[in-house]
Amino acid sequence: MKALLLENIHPLAVQILEGRGFEVELRAGSLSEDELVETLPGVDLLGIRSNTHLTERVLDAATDLQAVGCFCIGTNQVDLAAAAARGLAVFNAPFSNTRSVVELVIGEIIALARRLHEKSGKMHAGVWDKSAKGSHEIRGRTLGIVGYGNIGTQLSNLAESMGMRVIFFDTADRLAHGNAQRMKTLDDLLEQADVVTLHVDGRPGNAGFFGPEQFARMKPRSLFINAARGMVVDNESLREHILSGHIAGAALDVFPIEPKAQGDPFESPLRGLDNVILTPHVGGSTQEAQEEIGFFVANKLAGFALEGRTELSVDLPAVMAPQLQSGHRLGYLHVNVPGVLASVNQLIAESGSNVTGQYLATSGEQGYVVTDTSDPVPESAIKALADSEHTLWVRTWSV
Ligand SMILES: NC(=O)c1ccc[n+]([C@@H]2O[C@H](COP(=O)([O-])OP(=O)(O)OC[C@H]3O[C@@H](n4cnc5c(N)ncnc54)[C@H](O)[C@@H]3O)[C@@H](O)[C@H]2O)c1
């Protein structure tokens, strides 16, 4: 089976996939829709990061594809409904780079409060600007975290340990960590925070949710950070508020339009502004995180392709089948209608195979059942399942 890994995925992923018998092709950049349509036939497993967009058209062309590994946290670059409808498993690494993003944000809070970026730039230009004007400690300052999930909560803990007061706003019910205080509304947070940092997810409803009204609500001379998703912020409006002096500084790691490949030109209304730190979507890009993500997602892809395991799949029913140590396994993804499990078991019983384990899950319109047997299930039974109108796919593995 062939695995294609795009966007500079960590070599550990290659090592793991090759070690499990896959032929691996690596490419540094992402591919456009047309390039994907041309390249994907013949590819069984695809590894991407956030710049490769898998549309319905791409998935239709990917006739051999079984699974997609997003070597990152977000998965909204993939049409998940279309992937599920085609029985493709999609995996991601929901926790592997949380700490890296948090550490970048902590660094940025201090860098912005001390105007480090600006001062360093002047020094490189040969200007000695020794002054305390506009420089502040972060101790005692209020950090407003918007989106209190994996990253937001860990940031909350570290920021408190540095003496900041933490307030947060989340649309879901979230447990407050330490002394952090939940705000009832986003406006309440914006009116109190000295630093506002966004850590919301990439759901479509969040597109453009932070714009002129929200910047205007922020405290005069407050700081703004976005290391979540580029599309959530109106950067033209941020530019205006920085130029007017209302916002004293900002750090942006994500952008509505990001260059596709290393070295491609970067355009943004925020280029060239004082006390604005721009980084090329590197919040989660540390050696530690990349290695952890490479390990995590490569194992998920191999576990699915070689053993039918779907645990932590973001689109298919998640079946926690144990590692297949010996014997035979049949995986059956089907439309979730009554009676399917009974018909699978009847076919296996008729074949005379002894069932040694069975694991199943349903999610939405799909059901997935993994059955381990002592003897291989006969071809005739597999064909009968494959021919059923309810079948998405049926696969077998043997050790
Ligand atoms: N810069 C990077 O390199 C990098 C790396 C990793 C993750 N990220 C991004 O960071 C973000 C957060 O990641 P996470 O793992 O903490 O996600 P998460 O899913 O654990 O947390 C997101 C939280 O945001 C909340 N939320 C969603 N919309 C909201 C809204 N409009 N207002 C308030 N709360 C809202 C959700 O309820 C959830 O609690 C994601 O967008 C992710 O893509 C960026």
Short mmCIF file of C-alpha atoms and ligand atoms in Angstrom, two decimals:
data_model
loop_
_atom_site.label_atom_id
_atom_site.label_comp_id
_atom_site.label_asym_id
_atom_site.label_seq_id
_atom_site.Cartn_x
_atom_site.Cartn_y
_atom_site.Cartn_z
CA MET A 1 0.00 0.00 0.00
CA LYS A 2 1.17 3.52 -0.77
CA ALA A 3 1.21 6.48 1.62
CA LEU A 4 1.65 10.05 0.35
CA LEU A 5 2.74 12.57 2.99
CA LEU A 6 2.49 16.28 2.11
CA GLU A 7 3.57 19.49 3.92
CA ASN A 8 6.81 18.43 5.62
CA ILE A 9 5.51 15.76 7.97
CA HIS A 10 7.99 14.54 10.65
CA PRO A 11 10.36 11.73 9.55
CA LEU A 12 9.15 9.60 12.48
CA ALA A 13 5.86 9.18 10.58
CA VAL A 14 7.79 7.86 7.57
CA GLN A 15 9.75 5.50 9.81
CA ILE A 16 6.56 4.14 11.40
CA LEU A 17 4.71 3.68 8.09
CA GLU A 18 7.70 2.13 6.31
CA GLY A 19 8.25 -0.11 9.33
CA ARG A 20 4.70 -1.39 8.89
CA GLY A 21 5.25 -2.14 5.22
CA PHE A 22 3.96 0.97 3.42
CA GLU A 23 5.69 2.55 0.45
CA VAL A 24 5.99 6.22 1.46
CA GLU A 25 6.27 9.25 -0.84
CA LEU A 26 7.10 12.61 0.78
CA ARG A 27 6.45 16.11 -0.57
CA ALA A 28 7.41 19.38 1.12
CA GLY A 29 4.45 21.59 0.09
CA SER A 30 0.71 21.18 -0.21
CA LEU A 31 -1.06 20.47 -3.52
CA SER A 32 -3.83 22.42 -5.24
CA GLU A 33 -7.22 20.84 -5.92
CA ASP A 34 -6.25 20.00 -9.52
CA GLU A 35 -2.90 18.55 -8.44
CA LEU A 36 -4.61 16.38 -5.83
CA VAL A 37 -7.14 15.10 -8.36
CA GLU A 38 -4.26 14.07 -10.60
CA THR A 39 -2.01 12.64 -7.87
CA LEU A 40 -4.32 10.74 -5.53
CA PRO A 41 -5.31 7.71 -7.64
CA GLY A 42 -3.03 4.89 -6.46
CA VAL A 43 -2.60 6.45 -2.98
CA ASP A 44 -4.04 4.42 -0.07
CA LEU A 45 -3.13 6.70 2.82
CA LEU A 46 -2.75 10.49 2.66
CA GLY A 47 -0.98 12.64 5.26
CA ILE A 48 -1.62 16.39 5.23
CA ARG A 49 -1.36 19.41 7.51
CA SER A 50 -3.57 22.50 7.45
CA ASN A 51 -2.81 23.79 3.93
CA THR A 52 -4.14 20.90 1.88
CA HIS A 53 -7.85 21.14 1.18
CA LEU A 54 -9.69 17.91 0.54
CA THR A 55 -12.92 18.81 -1.23
CA GLU A 56 -15.62 16.46 -2.45
CA ARG A 57 -14.12 16.67 -5.95
CA VAL A 58 -10.72 15.59 -4.64
CA LEU A 59 -12.22 12.72 -2.63
CA ASP A 60 -14.18 11.53 -5.68
CA ALA A 61 -10.94 11.32 -7.64
CA ALA A 62 -9.10 9.50 -4.83
CA THR A 63 -10.44 6.09 -5.79
CA ASP A 64 -7.86 4.06 -3.82
CA LEU A 65 -7.78 6.23 -0.72
CA GLN A 66 -8.68 4.52 2.59
CA ALA A 67 -7.67 7.08 5.19
CA VAL A 68 -6.48 10.64 5.68
CA GLY A 69 -4.17 11.65 8.50
CA CYS A 70 -4.26 15.34 9.43
CA PHE A 71 -0.87 15.83 11.09
CA CYS A 72 -2.24 18.81 13.02
CA ILE A 73 -5.17 19.60 15.31
CA GLY A 74 -7.76 21.06 12.94
CA THR A 75 -9.68 19.02 10.38
CA ASN A 76 -11.83 21.66 8.70
CA GLN A 77 -9.54 21.56 5.66
CA VAL A 78 -11.22 18.21 4.95
CA ASP A 79 -14.84 17.81 3.82
CA LEU A 80 -15.59 15.38 6.65
CA ALA A 81 -19.16 14.60 5.58
CA ALA A 82 -17.96 13.69 2.09
CA ALA A 83 -15.11 11.59 3.56
CA ALA A 84 -17.50 9.69 5.85
CA ALA A 85 -19.97 9.11 3.03
CA ARG A 86 -17.15 7.43 1.09
CA GLY A 87 -16.06 5.35 4.09
CA LEU A 88 -12.73 7.18 4.39
CA ALA A 89 -11.34 7.40 7.91
CA VAL A 90 -9.94 10.79 8.92
CA PHE A 91 -7.57 11.10 11.89
CA ASN A 92 -5.91 14.07 13.55
CA ALA A 93 -3.70 14.78 16.56
CA PRO A 94 -5.97 16.67 18.93
CA PHE A 95 -3.52 17.08 21.83
CA SER A 96 0.01 16.70 20.50
CA ASN A 97 0.97 20.36 20.03
CA THR A 98 -1.11 22.06 22.69
CA ARG A 99 1.88 22.89 24.88
CA SER A 100 3.83 24.36 21.95
CA VAL A 101 1.04 26.84 21.15
CA VAL A 102 0.71 27.77 24.82
CA GLU A 103 4.44 28.47 25.16
CA LEU A 104 4.43 30.65 22.03
CA VAL A 105 1.52 32.69 23.39
CA ILE A 106 3.20 33.12 26.79
CA GLY A 107 6.31 34.38 24.97
CA GLU A 108 4.22 36.76 22.88
CA ILE A 109 2.37 38.22 25.87
CA ILE A 110 5.71 39.22 27.42
CA ALA A 111 7.24 40.29 24.11
CA LEU A 112 4.28 42.56 23.31
CA ALA A 113 4.10 44.02 26.82
CA ARG A 114 7.82 44.91 26.63
CA ARG A 115 7.73 45.88 22.92
CA LEU A 116 10.65 43.50 22.38
CA HIS A 117 10.07 43.05 18.66
CA GLU A 118 10.14 46.81 18.07
CA LYS A 119 13.16 47.40 20.30
CA SER A 120 15.12 44.57 18.74
CA GLY A 121 14.27 45.89 15.25
CA LYS A 122 15.66 49.31 16.21
CA MET A 123 18.85 47.78 17.60
CA HIS A 124 19.36 45.89 14.33
CA ALA A 125 18.92 49.22 12.55
CA GLY A 126 21.63 50.74 14.80
CA VAL A 127 19.26 52.76 17.04
CA TRP A 128 19.76 52.79 20.85
CA ASP A 129 16.27 53.46 22.27
CA LYS A 130 16.65 52.94 26.02
CA SER A 131 13.27 53.89 27.45
CA ALA A 132 10.57 52.41 29.71
CA LYS A 133 7.82 54.15 27.73
CA GLY A 134 5.12 51.69 26.71
CA SER A 135 6.82 48.75 28.49
CA HIS A 136 4.90 46.85 31.17
CA GLU A 137 5.14 43.87 33.46
CA ILE A 138 2.47 41.23 32.92
CA ARG A 139 2.16 40.48 36.63
CA GLY A 140 -1.29 41.55 37.84
CA ARG A 141 -2.53 42.15 34.29
CA THR A 142 -5.73 40.50 33.07
CA LEU A 143 -5.53 37.87 30.36
CA GLY A 144 -8.80 37.26 28.47
CA ILE A 145 -8.90 33.83 26.87
CA VAL A 146 -11.56 33.35 24.18
CA GLY A 147 -12.06 29.61 23.63
CA TYR A 148 -11.27 27.57 26.76
CA GLY A 149 -10.46 24.18 25.25
CA ASN A 150 -7.19 22.20 25.24
CA ILE A 151 -5.02 25.25 24.54
CA GLY A 152 -7.06 27.85 26.41
CA THR A 153 -7.08 25.86 29.67
CA GLN A 154 -3.36 25.06 29.60
CA LEU A 155 -2.59 28.71 28.85
CA SER A 156 -4.83 29.66 31.77
CA ASN A 157 -2.71 27.58 34.16
CA LEU A 158 0.65 28.90 32.95
CA ALA A 159 -0.53 32.53 32.83
CA GLU A 160 -1.79 32.33 36.43
CA SER A 161 1.50 30.88 37.55
CA MET A 162 3.16 34.03 36.15
CA GLY A 163 0.88 36.23 38.25
CA MET A 164 -1.73 37.15 35.66
CA ARG A 165 -5.43 37.32 36.44
CA VAL A 166 -7.26 35.07 33.99
CA ILE A 167 -10.77 35.52 32.64
CA PHE A 168 -12.27 33.41 29.87
CA PHE A 169 -15.24 33.15 27.57
CA ASP A 170 -16.38 29.93 25.90
CA THR A 171 -19.64 29.12 24.15
CA ALA A 172 -19.62 25.66 25.78
CA ASP A 173 -19.68 24.84 29.51
CA ARG A 174 -16.04 24.59 30.62
CA LEU A 175 -14.57 23.98 34.04
CA ALA A 176 -12.63 27.01 35.27
CA HIS A 177 -9.02 26.08 36.10
CA GLY A 178 -7.29 27.58 39.15
CA ASN A 179 -8.64 31.04 39.91
CA ALA A 180 -9.76 31.77 36.36
CA GLN A 181 -13.14 33.46 36.07
CA ARG A 182 -15.76 32.66 33.46
CA MET A 183 -17.27 35.67 31.68
CA LYS A 184 -20.93 35.51 30.71
CA THR A 185 -20.38 37.28 27.41
CA LEU A 186 -17.54 38.05 25.05
CA ASP A 187 -18.16 41.74 25.62
CA ASP A 188 -17.62 41.30 29.39
CA LEU A 189 -14.23 39.76 28.64
CA LEU A 190 -13.25 42.41 26.10
CA GLU A 191 -14.07 45.23 28.50
CA GLN A 192 -11.82 43.80 31.25
CA ALA A 193 -8.85 42.16 29.52
CA ASP A 194 -5.44 43.80 29.07
CA VAL A 195 -4.53 41.01 26.67
CA VAL A 196 -7.12 39.21 24.53
CA THR A 197 -6.04 35.89 23.07
CA LEU A 198 -8.15 33.75 20.73
CA HIS A 199 -8.21 29.95 21.02
CA VAL A 200 -11.55 29.10 19.41
CA ASP A 201 -11.91 26.24 16.96
CA GLY A 202 -12.43 26.50 13.22
CA ARG A 203 -16.18 25.84 12.99
CA PRO A 204 -17.74 27.71 10.06
CA GLY A 205 -19.76 29.99 12.37
CA ASN A 206 -16.50 31.46 13.70
CA ALA A 207 -15.56 33.00 10.34
CA GLY A 208 -15.08 36.74 10.87
CA PHE A 209 -16.45 36.64 14.40
CA PHE A 210 -13.79 39.05 15.70
CA GLY A 211 -14.11 42.35 13.80
CA PRO A 212 -14.54 46.14 14.23
CA GLU A 213 -17.14 45.87 16.99
CA GLN A 214 -14.98 43.53 19.10
CA PHE A 215 -11.77 45.56 18.64
CA ALA A 216 -13.67 48.72 19.58
CA ARG A 217 -14.87 46.99 22.79
CA MET A 218 -11.30 46.13 23.86
CA LYS A 219 -9.65 48.33 26.48
CA PRO A 220 -7.56 51.23 25.16
CA ARG A 221 -3.88 50.19 24.76
CA SER A 222 -4.69 46.50 25.20
CA LEU A 223 -2.93 43.69 23.34
CA PHE A 224 -4.37 41.16 20.90
CA ILE A 225 -3.19 37.64 19.98
CA ASN A 226 -4.57 35.19 17.44
CA ALA A 227 -2.95 31.76 17.23
CA ALA A 228 -6.26 29.97 16.52
CA ARG A 229 -7.60 30.31 12.97
CA GLY A 230 -6.88 33.07 10.45
CA MET A 231 -10.45 33.36 9.23
CA VAL A 232 -11.87 34.33 12.64
CA VAL A 233 -10.31 37.82 12.63
CA ASP A 234 -10.87 40.85 10.41
CA ASN A 235 -7.24 41.93 9.98
CA GLU A 236 -8.14 45.19 8.14
CA SER A 237 -10.02 46.25 11.24
CA LEU A 238 -7.12 45.19 13.49
CA ARG A 239 -4.79 47.31 11.35
CA GLU A 240 -7.02 50.38 11.82
CA HIS A 241 -7.12 49.89 15.59
CA ILE A 242 -3.35 49.52 15.77
CA LEU A 243 -2.77 52.61 13.63
CA SER A 244 -5.18 54.60 15.81
CA GLY A 245 -3.28 53.44 18.92
CA HIS A 246 -6.37 51.83 20.47
CA ILE A 247 -4.64 48.42 20.31
CA ALA A 248 -1.05 48.70 21.61
CA GLY A 249 0.29 45.58 19.95
CA ALA A 250 -0.67 42.28 18.39
CA ALA A 251 0.75 38.87 17.61
CA LEU A 252 -0.67 36.84 14.75
CA ASP A 253 0.33 33.31 13.89
CA VAL A 254 -2.56 32.44 11.55
CA PHE A 255 -3.99 34.28 8.55
CA PRO A 256 -7.10 34.12 6.35
CA ILE A 257 -4.91 33.32 3.34
CA GLU A 258 -1.63 31.57 4.02
CA PRO A 259 1.06 30.85 1.43
CA LYS A 260 0.99 27.26 0.22
CA ALA A 261 4.67 26.43 0.17
CA GLN A 262 7.90 27.40 1.90
CA GLY A 263 9.22 30.67 0.44
CA ASP A 264 5.94 31.72 -1.24
CA PRO A 265 5.21 35.48 -0.79
CA PHE A 266 3.11 36.53 2.21
CA GLU A 267 0.59 39.39 1.97
CA SER A 268 -1.23 40.94 4.92
CA PRO A 269 -2.55 44.38 5.93
CA LEU A 270 -0.59 43.87 9.17
CA ARG A 271 2.83 43.86 7.54
CA GLY A 272 5.11 46.72 8.56
CA LEU A 273 3.20 47.84 11.69
CA ASP A 274 5.00 48.68 14.95
CA ASN A 275 4.72 46.20 17.82
CA VAL A 276 3.04 43.58 15.64
CA ILE A 277 4.60 40.13 15.70
CA LEU A 278 3.84 38.03 12.63
CA THR A 279 4.77 34.36 12.59
CA PRO A 280 4.13 31.84 9.79
CA HIS A 281 1.61 29.50 11.52
CA VAL A 282 4.30 28.03 13.76
CA GLY A 283 2.36 27.92 17.05
CA GLY A 284 2.30 24.16 17.06
CA SER A 285 5.51 23.76 15.11
CA THR A 286 8.15 22.62 17.55
CA GLN A 287 10.35 19.59 17.13
CA GLU A 288 8.66 18.05 20.17
CA ALA A 289 5.15 18.59 18.82
CA GLN A 290 5.98 17.49 15.28
CA GLU A 291 7.53 14.30 16.55
CA GLU A 292 4.56 13.61 18.80
CA ILE A 293 2.08 14.33 15.99
CA GLY A 294 4.09 12.19 13.55
CA PHE A 295 4.03 9.30 16.01
CA PHE A 296 0.37 9.68 16.91
CA VAL A 297 -1.18 10.06 13.44
CA ALA A 298 1.09 7.57 11.65
CA ASN A 299 0.07 4.92 14.17
CA LYS A 300 -3.60 5.80 13.69
CA LEU A 301 -3.25 5.44 9.89
CA ALA A 302 -1.38 2.13 10.16
CA GLY A 303 -3.81 0.82 12.79
CA PHE A 304 -6.72 1.55 10.46
CA ALA A 305 -5.19 0.22 7.23
CA LEU A 306 -3.70 -2.93 8.77
CA GLU A 307 -6.17 -3.76 11.54
CA GLY A 308 -9.36 -1.80 10.84
CA ARG A 309 -9.08 0.26 14.05
CA THR A 310 -11.01 3.54 14.00
CA GLU A 311 -10.55 4.83 17.56
CA LEU A 312 -10.24 8.64 17.56
CA SER A 313 -11.33 8.85 13.92
CA VAL A 314 -13.07 12.19 13.50
CA ASP A 315 -15.61 11.00 10.93
CA LEU A 316 -16.24 7.23 11.14
CA PRO A 317 -17.77 5.36 14.11
CA ALA A 318 -14.89 4.93 16.57
CA VAL A 319 -14.32 1.24 17.31
CA MET A 320 -11.71 0.47 19.97
CA ALA A 321 -10.65 -2.96 18.73
CA PRO A 322 -7.56 -4.44 20.41
CA GLN A 323 -4.37 -4.97 18.43
CA LEU A 324 -4.73 -8.01 16.17
CA GLN A 325 -2.12 -10.35 17.68
CA SER A 326 -3.12 -13.49 15.80
CA GLY A 327 -6.10 -14.83 13.84
CA HIS A 328 -8.41 -13.13 11.38
CA ARG A 329 -10.40 -9.91 11.40
CA LEU A 330 -13.33 -8.69 9.35
CA GLY A 331 -14.23 -5.00 9.32
CA TYR A 332 -17.62 -3.98 8.01
CA LEU A 333 -18.69 -0.35 7.55
CA HIS A 334 -22.35 -0.07 6.76
CA VAL A 335 -25.39 2.12 6.79
CA ASN A 336 -26.85 2.15 10.29
CA VAL A 337 -30.11 0.24 9.77
CA PRO A 338 -31.63 -2.41 12.05
CA GLY A 339 -30.70 -6.03 11.38
CA VAL A 340 -27.25 -5.53 9.84
CA LEU A 341 -25.35 -6.95 12.80
CA ALA A 342 -27.61 -10.01 12.88
CA SER A 343 -26.96 -10.68 9.18
CA VAL A 344 -23.17 -10.37 9.67
CA ASN A 345 -23.27 -12.82 12.55
CA GLN A 346 -25.47 -15.23 10.63
CA LEU A 347 -23.06 -15.27 7.67
CA ILE A 348 -20.11 -15.88 9.97
CA ALA A 349 -21.97 -18.60 11.87
CA GLU A 350 -22.90 -20.34 8.65
CA SER A 351 -19.25 -20.32 7.58
CA GLY A 352 -18.33 -22.29 10.72
CA SER A 353 -15.79 -19.71 11.97
CA ASN A 354 -15.50 -19.23 15.70
CA VAL A 355 -15.94 -15.56 16.77
CA THR A 356 -13.15 -14.63 19.22
CA GLY A 357 -14.13 -11.00 19.65
CA GLN A 358 -16.57 -8.45 18.32
CA TYR A 359 -16.45 -4.65 18.65
CA LEU A 360 -18.94 -2.19 17.27
CA ALA A 361 -19.97 1.44 17.24
CA THR A 362 -22.48 3.58 15.45
CA SER A 363 -22.34 7.25 14.69
CA GLY A 364 -24.97 9.18 12.77
CA GLU A 365 -25.94 7.22 9.71
CA GLN A 366 -23.13 4.69 9.91
CA GLY A 367 -22.31 1.58 11.87
CA TYR A 368 -18.97 -0.19 12.02
CA VAL A 369 -18.44 -3.72 13.29
CA VAL A 370 -15.11 -5.48 13.72
CA THR A 371 -15.27 -9.24 14.15
CA ASP A 372 -12.25 -11.39 15.07
CA THR A 373 -12.46 -15.06 14.12
CA SER A 374 -10.32 -18.15 14.59
CA ASP A 375 -10.54 -19.09 10.88
CA PRO A 376 -10.77 -16.85 7.84
CA VAL A 377 -14.33 -15.90 6.87
CA PRO A 378 -14.98 -17.58 3.48
CA GLU A 379 -14.96 -15.50 0.30
CA SER A 380 -18.63 -16.34 -0.34
CA ALA A 381 -19.66 -14.72 2.99
CA ILE A 382 -17.50 -11.68 2.29
CA LYS A 383 -19.04 -11.35 -1.17
CA ALA A 384 -22.55 -11.58 0.27
CA LEU A 385 -21.75 -8.71 2.65
CA ALA A 386 -20.05 -6.66 -0.07
CA ASP A 387 -23.14 -7.03 -2.27
CA SER A 388 -25.54 -5.74 0.40
CA GLU A 389 -27.17 -2.39 -0.35
CA HIS A 390 -26.17 -1.23 3.16
CA THR A 391 -22.43 -1.81 2.65
CA LEU A 392 -19.84 1.00 2.46
CA TRP A 393 -16.94 -1.43 2.57
CA VAL A 394 -15.91 -4.81 3.93
CA ARG A 395 -12.23 -5.59 4.58
CA THR A 396 -10.28 -8.46 6.09
CA TRP A 397 -6.93 -8.75 7.84
CA SER A 398 -4.97 -11.78 9.02
CA VAL A 399 -1.95 -12.15 11.32
N1 LIG B 1 -1.21 28.26 15.59
C1 LIG B 1 -1.07 26.97 15.51
O1 LIG B 1 -0.09 26.47 15.00
C2 LIG B 1 -2.11 26.08 16.10
C3 LIG B 1 -1.76 24.85 16.62
C4 LIG B 1 -2.73 24.08 17.24
C5 LIG B 1 -4.05 24.53 17.28
N2 LIG B 1 -4.37 25.72 16.71
C6 LIG B 1 -5.75 26.20 16.76
O2 LIG B 1 -6.05 26.58 18.09
C7 LIG B 1 -7.47 26.53 18.28
C8 LIG B 1 -7.79 25.90 19.63
O3 LIG B 1 -7.31 24.57 19.70
P1 LIG B 1 -7.77 23.59 20.90
O4 LIG B 1 -7.06 22.31 20.78
O5 LIG B 1 -7.69 24.34 22.19
O6 LIG B 1 -9.30 23.40 20.49
P2 LIG B 1 -10.50 22.90 21.42
O7 LIG B 1 -11.51 22.36 20.48
O8 LIG B 1 -9.98 22.05 22.53
O9 LIG B 1 -11.05 24.27 22.05
C9 LIG B 1 -11.76 25.23 21.33
C10 LIG B 1 -12.72 25.90 22.31
O10 LIG B 1 -13.28 27.05 21.67
C11 LIG B 1 -14.65 27.12 22.06
N3 LIG B 1 -15.33 27.97 21.09
C12 LIG B 1 -15.61 27.70 19.80
N4 LIG B 1 -16.17 28.78 19.20
C13 LIG B 1 -16.21 29.74 20.16
C14 LIG B 1 -16.66 31.09 20.13
N5 LIG B 1 -17.13 31.66 19.04
N6 LIG B 1 -16.57 31.79 21.28
C15 LIG B 1 -16.06 31.22 22.41
N7 LIG B 1 -15.63 29.96 22.48
C16 LIG B 1 -15.69 29.23 21.35
C17 LIG B 1 -15.11 25.69 22.07
O11 LIG B 1 -16.28 25.51 22.83
C18 LIG B 1 -13.89 25.01 22.70
O12 LIG B 1 -13.97 24.96 24.12
C19 LIG B 1 -8.02 25.75 17.09
O13 LIG B 1 -8.61 26.67 16.18
C20 LIG B 1 -6.80 25.14 16.47
O14 LIG B 1 -6.96 24.95 15.08
C21 LIG B 1 -3.43 26.52 16.15
#
